[in-house]
Short mmCIF file of C-alpha atoms and ligand atoms in Angstrom, two decimals:
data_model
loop_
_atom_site.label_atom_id
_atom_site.label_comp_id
_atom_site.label_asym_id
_atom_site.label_seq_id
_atom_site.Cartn_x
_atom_site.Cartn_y
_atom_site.Cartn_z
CA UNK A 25 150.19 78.14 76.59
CA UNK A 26 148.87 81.41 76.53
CA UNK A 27 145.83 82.60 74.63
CA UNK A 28 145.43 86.48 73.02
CA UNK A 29 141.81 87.58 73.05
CA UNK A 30 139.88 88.94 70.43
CA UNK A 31 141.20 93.06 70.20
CA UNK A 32 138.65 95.12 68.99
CA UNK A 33 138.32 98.50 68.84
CA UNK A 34 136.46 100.18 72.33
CA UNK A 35 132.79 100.43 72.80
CA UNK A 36 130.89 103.11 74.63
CA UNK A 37 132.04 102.31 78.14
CA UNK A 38 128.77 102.43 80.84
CA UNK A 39 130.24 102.61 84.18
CA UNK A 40 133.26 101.00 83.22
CA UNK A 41 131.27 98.40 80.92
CA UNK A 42 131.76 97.66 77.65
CA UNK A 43 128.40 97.95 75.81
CA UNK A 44 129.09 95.14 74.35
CA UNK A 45 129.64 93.07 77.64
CA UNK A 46 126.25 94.52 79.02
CA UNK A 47 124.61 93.19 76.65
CA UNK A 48 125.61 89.60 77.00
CA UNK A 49 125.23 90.27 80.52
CA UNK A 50 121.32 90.71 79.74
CA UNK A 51 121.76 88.12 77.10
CA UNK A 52 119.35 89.88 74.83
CA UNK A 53 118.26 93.03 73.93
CA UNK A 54 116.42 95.37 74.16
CA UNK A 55 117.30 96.36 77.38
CA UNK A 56 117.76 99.40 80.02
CA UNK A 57 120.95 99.49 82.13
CA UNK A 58 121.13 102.17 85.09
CA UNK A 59 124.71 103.52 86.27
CA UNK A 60 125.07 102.60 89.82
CA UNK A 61 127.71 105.71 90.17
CA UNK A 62 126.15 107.97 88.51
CA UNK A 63 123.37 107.65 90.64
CA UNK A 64 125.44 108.19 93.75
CA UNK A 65 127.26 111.24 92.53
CA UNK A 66 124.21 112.90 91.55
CA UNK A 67 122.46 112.47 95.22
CA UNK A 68 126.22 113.68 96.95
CA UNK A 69 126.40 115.76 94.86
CA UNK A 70 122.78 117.27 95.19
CA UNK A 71 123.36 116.75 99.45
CA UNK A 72 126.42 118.68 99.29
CA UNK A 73 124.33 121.74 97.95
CA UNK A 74 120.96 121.53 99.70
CA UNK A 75 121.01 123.18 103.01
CA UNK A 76 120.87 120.69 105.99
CA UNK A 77 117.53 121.01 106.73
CA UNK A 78 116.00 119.79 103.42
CA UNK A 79 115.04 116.23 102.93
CA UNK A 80 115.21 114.87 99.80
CA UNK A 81 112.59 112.38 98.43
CA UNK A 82 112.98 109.68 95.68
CA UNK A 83 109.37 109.61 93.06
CA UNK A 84 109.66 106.33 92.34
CA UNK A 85 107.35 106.66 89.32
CA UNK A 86 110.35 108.09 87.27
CA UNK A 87 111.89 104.05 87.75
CA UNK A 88 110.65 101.84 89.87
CA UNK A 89 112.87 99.21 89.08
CA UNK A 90 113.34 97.55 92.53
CA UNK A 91 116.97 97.49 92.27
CA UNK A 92 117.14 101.20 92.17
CA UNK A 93 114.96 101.80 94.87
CA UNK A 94 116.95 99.67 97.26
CA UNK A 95 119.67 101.28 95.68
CA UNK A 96 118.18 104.72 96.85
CA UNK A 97 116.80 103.92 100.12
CA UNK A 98 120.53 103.90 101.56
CA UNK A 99 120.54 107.29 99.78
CA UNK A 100 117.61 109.62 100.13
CA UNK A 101 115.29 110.37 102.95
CA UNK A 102 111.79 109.29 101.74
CA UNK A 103 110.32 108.25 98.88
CA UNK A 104 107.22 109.49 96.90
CA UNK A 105 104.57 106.43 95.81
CA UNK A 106 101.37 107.08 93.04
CA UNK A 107 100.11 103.73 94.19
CA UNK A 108 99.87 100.59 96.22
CA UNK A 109 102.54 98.73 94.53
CA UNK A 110 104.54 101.70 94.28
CA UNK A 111 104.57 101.60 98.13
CA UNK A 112 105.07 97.89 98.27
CA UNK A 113 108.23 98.21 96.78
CA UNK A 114 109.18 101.00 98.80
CA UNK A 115 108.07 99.41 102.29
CA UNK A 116 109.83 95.83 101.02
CA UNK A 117 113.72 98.25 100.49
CA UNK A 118 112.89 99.22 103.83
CA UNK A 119 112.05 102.60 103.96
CA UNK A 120 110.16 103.44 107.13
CA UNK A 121 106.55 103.93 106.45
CA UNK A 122 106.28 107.75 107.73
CA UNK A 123 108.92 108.51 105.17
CA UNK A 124 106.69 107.64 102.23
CA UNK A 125 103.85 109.40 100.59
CA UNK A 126 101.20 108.70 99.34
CA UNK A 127 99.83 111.20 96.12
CA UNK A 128 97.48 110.71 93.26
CA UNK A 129 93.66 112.17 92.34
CA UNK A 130 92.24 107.98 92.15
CA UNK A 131 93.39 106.68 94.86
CA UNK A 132 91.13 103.10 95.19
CA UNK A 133 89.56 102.22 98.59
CA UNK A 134 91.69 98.57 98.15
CA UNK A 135 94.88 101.31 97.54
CA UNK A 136 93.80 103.28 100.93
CA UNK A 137 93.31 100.87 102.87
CA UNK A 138 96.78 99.36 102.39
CA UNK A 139 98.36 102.45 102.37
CA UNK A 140 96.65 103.09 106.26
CA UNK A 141 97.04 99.94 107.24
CA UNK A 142 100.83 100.31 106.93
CA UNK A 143 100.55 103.66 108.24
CA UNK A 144 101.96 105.72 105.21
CA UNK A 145 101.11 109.68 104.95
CA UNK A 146 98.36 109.12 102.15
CA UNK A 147 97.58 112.66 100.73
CA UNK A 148 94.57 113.74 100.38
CA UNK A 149 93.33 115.11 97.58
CA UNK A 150 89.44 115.54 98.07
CA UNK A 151 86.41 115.20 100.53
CA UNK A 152 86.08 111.49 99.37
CA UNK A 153 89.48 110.32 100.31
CA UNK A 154 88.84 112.24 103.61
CA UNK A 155 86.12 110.30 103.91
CA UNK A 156 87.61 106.80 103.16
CA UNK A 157 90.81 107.45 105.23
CA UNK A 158 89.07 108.22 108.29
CA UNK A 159 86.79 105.28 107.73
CA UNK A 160 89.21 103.10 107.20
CA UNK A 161 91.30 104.21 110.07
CA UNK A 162 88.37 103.15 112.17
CA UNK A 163 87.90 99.60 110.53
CA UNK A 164 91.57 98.69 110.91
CA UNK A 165 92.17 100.90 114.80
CA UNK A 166 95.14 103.22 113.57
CA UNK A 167 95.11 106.83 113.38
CA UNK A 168 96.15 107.41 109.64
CA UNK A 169 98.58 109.84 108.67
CA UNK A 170 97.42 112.30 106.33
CA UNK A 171 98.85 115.18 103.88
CA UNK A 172 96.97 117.95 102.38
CA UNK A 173 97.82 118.37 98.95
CA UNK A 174 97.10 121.74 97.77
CA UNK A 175 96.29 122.91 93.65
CA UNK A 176 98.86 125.55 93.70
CA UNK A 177 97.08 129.15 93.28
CA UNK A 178 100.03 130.15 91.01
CA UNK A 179 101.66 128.77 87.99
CA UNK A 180 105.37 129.51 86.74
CA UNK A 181 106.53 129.90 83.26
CA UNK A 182 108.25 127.38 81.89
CA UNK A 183 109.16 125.01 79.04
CA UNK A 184 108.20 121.55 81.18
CA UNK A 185 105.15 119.96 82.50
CA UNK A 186 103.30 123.08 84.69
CA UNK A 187 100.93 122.15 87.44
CA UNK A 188 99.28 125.00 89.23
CA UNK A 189 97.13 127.82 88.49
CA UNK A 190 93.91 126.58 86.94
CA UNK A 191 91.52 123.45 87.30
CA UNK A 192 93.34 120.08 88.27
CA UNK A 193 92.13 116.75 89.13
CA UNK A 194 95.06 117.11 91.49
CA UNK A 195 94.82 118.22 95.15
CA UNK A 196 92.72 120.94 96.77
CA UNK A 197 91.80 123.95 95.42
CA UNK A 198 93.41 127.00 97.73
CA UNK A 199 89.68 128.03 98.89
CA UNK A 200 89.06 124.85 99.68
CA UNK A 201 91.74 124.45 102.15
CA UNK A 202 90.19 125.93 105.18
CA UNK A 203 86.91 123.94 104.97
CA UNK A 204 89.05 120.73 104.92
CA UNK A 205 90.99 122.28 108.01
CA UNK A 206 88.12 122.54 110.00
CA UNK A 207 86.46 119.33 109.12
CA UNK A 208 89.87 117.26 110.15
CA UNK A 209 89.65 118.45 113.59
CA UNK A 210 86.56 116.77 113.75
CA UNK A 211 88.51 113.15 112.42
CA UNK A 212 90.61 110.68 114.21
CA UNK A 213 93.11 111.73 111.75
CA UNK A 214 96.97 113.17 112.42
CA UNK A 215 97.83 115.64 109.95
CA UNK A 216 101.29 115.20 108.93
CA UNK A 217 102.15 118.08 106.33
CA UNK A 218 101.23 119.92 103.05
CA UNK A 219 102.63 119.05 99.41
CA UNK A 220 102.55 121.45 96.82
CA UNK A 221 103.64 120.28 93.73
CA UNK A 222 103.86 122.79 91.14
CA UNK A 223 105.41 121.08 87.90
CA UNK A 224 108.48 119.01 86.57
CA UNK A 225 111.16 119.02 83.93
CA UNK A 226 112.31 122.84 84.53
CA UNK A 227 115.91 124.16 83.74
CA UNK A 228 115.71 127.23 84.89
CA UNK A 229 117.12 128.26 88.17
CA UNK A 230 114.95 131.25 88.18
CA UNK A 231 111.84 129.81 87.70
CA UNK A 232 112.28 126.85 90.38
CA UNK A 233 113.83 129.56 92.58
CA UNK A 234 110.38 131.45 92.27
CA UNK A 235 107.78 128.00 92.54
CA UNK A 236 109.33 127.48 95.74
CA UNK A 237 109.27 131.07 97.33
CA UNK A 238 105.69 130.70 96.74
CA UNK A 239 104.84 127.98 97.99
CA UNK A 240 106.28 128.79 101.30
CA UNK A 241 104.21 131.75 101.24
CA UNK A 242 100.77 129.71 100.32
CA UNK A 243 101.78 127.04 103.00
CA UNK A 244 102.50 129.74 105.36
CA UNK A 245 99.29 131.60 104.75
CA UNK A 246 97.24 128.18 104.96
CA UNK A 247 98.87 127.12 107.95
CA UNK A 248 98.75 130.56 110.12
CA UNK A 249 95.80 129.00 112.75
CA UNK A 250 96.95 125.22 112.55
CA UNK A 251 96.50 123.67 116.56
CA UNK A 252 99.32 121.50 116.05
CA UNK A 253 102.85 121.46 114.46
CA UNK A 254 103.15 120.13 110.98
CA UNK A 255 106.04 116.97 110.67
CA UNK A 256 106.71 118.36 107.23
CA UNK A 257 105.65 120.42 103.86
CA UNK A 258 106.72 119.30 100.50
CA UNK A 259 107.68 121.69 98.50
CA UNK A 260 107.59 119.20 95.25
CA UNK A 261 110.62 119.24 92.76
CA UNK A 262 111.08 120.00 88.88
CA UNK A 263 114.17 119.62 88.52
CA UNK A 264 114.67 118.73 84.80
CA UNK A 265 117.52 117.32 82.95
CA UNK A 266 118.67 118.43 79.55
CA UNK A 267 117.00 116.43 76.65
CA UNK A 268 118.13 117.59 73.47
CA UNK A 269 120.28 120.10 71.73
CA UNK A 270 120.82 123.68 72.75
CA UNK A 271 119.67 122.56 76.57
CA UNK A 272 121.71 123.22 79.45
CA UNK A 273 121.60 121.65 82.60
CA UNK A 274 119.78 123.07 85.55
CA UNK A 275 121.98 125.71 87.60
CA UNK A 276 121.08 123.16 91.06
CA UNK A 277 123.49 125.22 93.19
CA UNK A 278 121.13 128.66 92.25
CA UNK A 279 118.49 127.15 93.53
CA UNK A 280 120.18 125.71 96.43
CA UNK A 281 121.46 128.64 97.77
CA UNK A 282 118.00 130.82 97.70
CA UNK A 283 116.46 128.38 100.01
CA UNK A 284 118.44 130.09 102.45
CA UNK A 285 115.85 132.92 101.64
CA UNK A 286 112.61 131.39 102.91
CA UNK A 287 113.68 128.56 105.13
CA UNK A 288 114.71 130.80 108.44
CA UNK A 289 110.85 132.05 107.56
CA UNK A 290 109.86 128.56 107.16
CA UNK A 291 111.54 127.86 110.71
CA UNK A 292 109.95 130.49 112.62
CA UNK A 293 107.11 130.16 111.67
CA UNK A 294 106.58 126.25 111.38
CA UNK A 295 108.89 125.42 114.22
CA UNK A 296 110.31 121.59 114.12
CA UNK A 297 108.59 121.47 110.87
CA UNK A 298 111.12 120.34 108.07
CA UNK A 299 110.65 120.84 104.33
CA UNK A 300 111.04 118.38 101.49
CA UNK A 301 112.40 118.49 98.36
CA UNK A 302 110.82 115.40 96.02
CA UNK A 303 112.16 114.44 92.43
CA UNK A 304 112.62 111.85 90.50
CA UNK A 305 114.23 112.18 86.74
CA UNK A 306 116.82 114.48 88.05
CA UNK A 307 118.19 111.80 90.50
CA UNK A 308 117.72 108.75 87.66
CA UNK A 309 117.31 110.29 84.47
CA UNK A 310 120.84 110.76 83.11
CA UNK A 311 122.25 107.26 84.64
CA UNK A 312 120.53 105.27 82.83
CA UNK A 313 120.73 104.05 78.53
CA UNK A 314 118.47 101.88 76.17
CA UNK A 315 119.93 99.80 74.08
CA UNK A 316 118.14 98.32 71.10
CA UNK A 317 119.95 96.15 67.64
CA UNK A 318 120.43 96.96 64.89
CA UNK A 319 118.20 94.29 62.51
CA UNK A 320 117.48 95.63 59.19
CA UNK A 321 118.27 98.80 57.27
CA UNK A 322 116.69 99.87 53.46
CA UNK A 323 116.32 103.04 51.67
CA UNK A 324 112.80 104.34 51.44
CA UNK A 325 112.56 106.87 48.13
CA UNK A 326 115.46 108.74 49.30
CA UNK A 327 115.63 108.23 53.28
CA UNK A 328 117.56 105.46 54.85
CA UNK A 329 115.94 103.30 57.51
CA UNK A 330 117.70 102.10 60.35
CA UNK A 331 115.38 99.40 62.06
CA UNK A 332 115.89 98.46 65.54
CA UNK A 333 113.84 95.74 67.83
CA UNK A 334 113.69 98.39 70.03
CA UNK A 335 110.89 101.02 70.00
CA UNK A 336 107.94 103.30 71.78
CA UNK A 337 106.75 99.69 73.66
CA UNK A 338 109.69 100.38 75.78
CA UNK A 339 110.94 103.76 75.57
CA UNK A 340 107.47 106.08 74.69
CA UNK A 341 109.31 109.07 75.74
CA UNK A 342 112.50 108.32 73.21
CA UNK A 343 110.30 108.18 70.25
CA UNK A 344 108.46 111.85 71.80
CA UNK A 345 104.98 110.20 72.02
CA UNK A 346 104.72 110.89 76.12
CA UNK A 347 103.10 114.15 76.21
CA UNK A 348 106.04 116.18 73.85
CA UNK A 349 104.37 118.89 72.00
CA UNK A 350 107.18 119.00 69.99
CA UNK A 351 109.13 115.70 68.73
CA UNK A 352 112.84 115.97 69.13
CA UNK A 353 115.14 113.17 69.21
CA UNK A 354 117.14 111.84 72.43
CA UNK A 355 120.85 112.09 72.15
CA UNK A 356 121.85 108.48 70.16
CA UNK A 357 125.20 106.66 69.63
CA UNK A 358 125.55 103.73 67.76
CA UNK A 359 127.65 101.93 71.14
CA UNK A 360 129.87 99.16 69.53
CA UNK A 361 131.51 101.92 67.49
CA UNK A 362 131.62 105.40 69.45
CA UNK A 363 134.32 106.66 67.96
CA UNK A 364 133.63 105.79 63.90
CA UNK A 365 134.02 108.82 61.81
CA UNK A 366 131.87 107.72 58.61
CA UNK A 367 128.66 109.29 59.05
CA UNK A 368 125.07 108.63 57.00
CA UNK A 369 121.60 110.36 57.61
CA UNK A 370 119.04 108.04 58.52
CA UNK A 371 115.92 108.05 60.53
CA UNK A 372 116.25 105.20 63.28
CA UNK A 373 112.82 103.23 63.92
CA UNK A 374 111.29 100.96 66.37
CA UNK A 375 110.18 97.34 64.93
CA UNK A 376 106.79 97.93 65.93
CA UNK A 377 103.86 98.61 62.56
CA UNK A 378 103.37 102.16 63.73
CA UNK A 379 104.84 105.30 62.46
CA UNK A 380 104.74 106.64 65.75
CA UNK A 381 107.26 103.63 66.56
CA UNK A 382 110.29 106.38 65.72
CA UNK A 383 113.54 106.53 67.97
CA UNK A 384 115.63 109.52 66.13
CA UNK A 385 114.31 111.58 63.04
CA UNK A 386 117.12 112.32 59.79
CA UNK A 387 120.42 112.06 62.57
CA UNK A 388 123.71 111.70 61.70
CA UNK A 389 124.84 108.77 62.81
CA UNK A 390 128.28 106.37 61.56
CA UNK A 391 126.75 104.38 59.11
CA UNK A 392 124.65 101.51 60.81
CA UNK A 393 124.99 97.67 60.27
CA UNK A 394 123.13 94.77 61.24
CA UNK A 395 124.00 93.59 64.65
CA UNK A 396 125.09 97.00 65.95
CA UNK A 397 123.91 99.08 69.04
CA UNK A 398 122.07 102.12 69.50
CA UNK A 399 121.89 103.43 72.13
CA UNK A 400 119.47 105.88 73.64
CA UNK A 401 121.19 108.28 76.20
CA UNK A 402 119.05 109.98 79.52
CA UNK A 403 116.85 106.93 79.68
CA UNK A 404 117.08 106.50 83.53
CA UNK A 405 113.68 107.86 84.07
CA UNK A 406 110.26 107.41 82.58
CA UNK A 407 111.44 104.63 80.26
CA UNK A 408 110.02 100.89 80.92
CA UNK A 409 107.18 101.55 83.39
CA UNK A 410 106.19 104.91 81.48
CA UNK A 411 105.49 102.36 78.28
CA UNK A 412 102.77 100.49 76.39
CA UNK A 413 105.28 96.96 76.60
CA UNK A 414 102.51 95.18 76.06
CA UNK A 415 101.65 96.83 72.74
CA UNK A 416 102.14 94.55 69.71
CA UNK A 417 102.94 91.33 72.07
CA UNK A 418 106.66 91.85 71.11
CA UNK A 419 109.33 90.75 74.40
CA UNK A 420 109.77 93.26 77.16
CA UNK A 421 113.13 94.71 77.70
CA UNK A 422 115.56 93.39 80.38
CA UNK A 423 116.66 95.96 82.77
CA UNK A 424 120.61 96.19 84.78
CA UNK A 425 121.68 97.88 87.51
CA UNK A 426 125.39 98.43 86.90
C1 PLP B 27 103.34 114.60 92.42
C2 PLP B 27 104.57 114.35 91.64
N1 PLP B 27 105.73 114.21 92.28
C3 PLP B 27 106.88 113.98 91.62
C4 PLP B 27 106.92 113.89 90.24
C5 PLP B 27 108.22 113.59 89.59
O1 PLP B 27 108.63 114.53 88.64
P1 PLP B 27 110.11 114.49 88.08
O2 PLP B 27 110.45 113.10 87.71
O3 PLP B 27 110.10 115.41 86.92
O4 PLP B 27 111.02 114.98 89.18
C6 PLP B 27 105.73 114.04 89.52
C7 PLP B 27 105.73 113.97 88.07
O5 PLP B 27 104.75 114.06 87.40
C8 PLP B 27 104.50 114.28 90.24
O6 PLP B 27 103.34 114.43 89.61
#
């Protein structure tokens, strides 16, 4: 006897998924799912464009999701860590400890000590962590690998996050370079490279283009009496992803192709020293979705509410409380019905008692019912872990590779 299944119309499809079918795969939501293939193209694609010599680094703050890291150690040469557990999860997917670095102004002595004992490049940032490396490398008999990291002199013009240019609690100071030279050729240390990391979230080809021309030049003019050979200098990232409406997406090959500008100067100069690219949303951020349901609706005077158990606990950045000067809403879909035509204004909201707890402001959405899906698009990056879940005591979400 042969049965006929239940046709309904198609939901948004996530890497060949039904919406729908993810979530009873998480059998509850809220949840984040990550695209698997999306993922992948973006790093070929990326590795097609970058010239040979350029590494490319994961920052496994924008997900840490240990899926996705063991997903992108088969992918990407090294991974960037901002703590111990960070570098726990990259050590446990395998990725060899001299491929992994270790950045961030607080950096605990319990954090350091791990981080030499398993022989990781831990950057250092001031005289203190100078101090406790080279301490520690004594208590537990290894030579620790260490990485300047340099407070860029400069600072480029852009819409994103800028680092650079003023007073940071992050890396050295440019005068204060030298000083630190001198004093680690008087450590059982091995200096292993320079990181410059200059700011994140940039579209602009130009403006990339010009961070990393100068921070060739600043490495280069720091590095003009070094003894010994450097293994590598990271150049940081910033590449951004569009957000919102009226963005475009970063012009990657531009950027690509002037590298052929400084790195023969780079190779001269630094022989057998190889430079690093490190991001992290751009290799994540558009793969992955957060999907929240639909459980109430009312009209407020004359707004209508859409009410989700979703919210900020989850996904800060969706509801434009994670350092947005100006609150603009993610791109939304309601996911069991993509293709409706009706349409309704509303103003979708998180469950939590906050008015902060907002996912899209007065949208134009097909008309939301109880049960359905929204679904919050470029939520691959800076989602769960960048989050107050436990905020309110409500459940945390579930999270998918697919
Ligand atoms: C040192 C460092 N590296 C990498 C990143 C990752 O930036 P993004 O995810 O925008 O590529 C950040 C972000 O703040 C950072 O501070």
């Amino acid at each position: 006897m042969s049965r006929t299944f239940l046709q309904r119309p198609p939901g948004l499809q996530f890497n060949s998924v039904d919406v729908r079918q993810l979530a009873d795969r998480a059998g509850r939501t809220p949840f984040f799912a990550y695209d698997r293939s999306a993922i992948d193209t973006r790093v070929r694609e990326l590795r097609s464009l970058l010239p040979s010599a350029m590494l490319l680094h994961y920052s496994i703050k924008a997900n840490p999701m240990p899926a996705v890291i063991h997903y992108l150690a088969q992918r990407v040469d090294g991974f960037d860590v901002a703590s111990a557990q960070e570098m726990a999860l990259a050590l446990d997917a395998g990725v060899s400890p001299t491929a992994i670095g270790f950045a961030g102004p607080g950096k605990s002595h319990e954090d350091l000590r791990r981080a030499v004992a398993s022989g990781i490049n831990v950057h250092v940032e001031s005289d203190t962590q100078l101090r406790l490396v080279t301490a520690l490398g004594w208590e537990l008999g290894v030579q620790p690998n260490v990485v300047i990291r340099i407070n860029p002199d400069f600072q480029v013009g852009h819409s994103g996050m800028r680092m650079g240019g003023s007073a940071a609690p992050f890396g050295l100071d440019v005068d204060q370079v030298p000083a630190l030279l001198r004093e680690l050729e008087t450590r059982e240390v091995a200096l292993a490279g320079f990181h410059v990391f200059w700011g994140s979230q940039c579209l602009h080809a130009s403006t990339i283009i010009e961070a990393q021309r100068q921070s060739v030049d600043l490495i280069l003019r720091l590095t003009s009496a070094l003894p010994r050979p450097l293994r590598f200098v990271n150049l940081g990232g910033g590449f951004g992803i569009p957000y919102f409406p009226g963005e475009t997406p970063l012009d990657a090959k531009a950027v690509c192709e002037a590298m052929h500008d400084w790195l023969p100067r780079l190779c001269e100069r630094l022989p057998g020293t190889t430079p690093i690219l490190e991001l992290g949303r751009y290799l994540v951020g558009e793969a992955g979705i957060y999907v929240c349901r639909v459980i109430d609706r009312k009209v407020s005077r004359d707004r209508t509410f859409v009410i989700t158990d979703g919210g900020l606990h989850h996904h800060l950045a969706a509801s434009g409380n994670f350092g947005q000067v100006l609150r603009r809403n993610f791109p939304i879909v309601i996911g069991n019905r993509p293709e409706d035509v009706s349409r309704e204004r509303c103003h979708v909201v998180g469950c939590l008692c906050t008015p902060l707890d907002r996912l899209a402001d007065d949208v134009e959405l097909p008309e939301a019912h109880i049960g359905d899906f929204v679904v919050v698009m470029q939520s691959g990056a800076y989602g769960r872990s960048a989050s107050p879940a436990h905020f309110l005591s409500h459940p945390e979400p579930v999270e998918m590779l697919v």
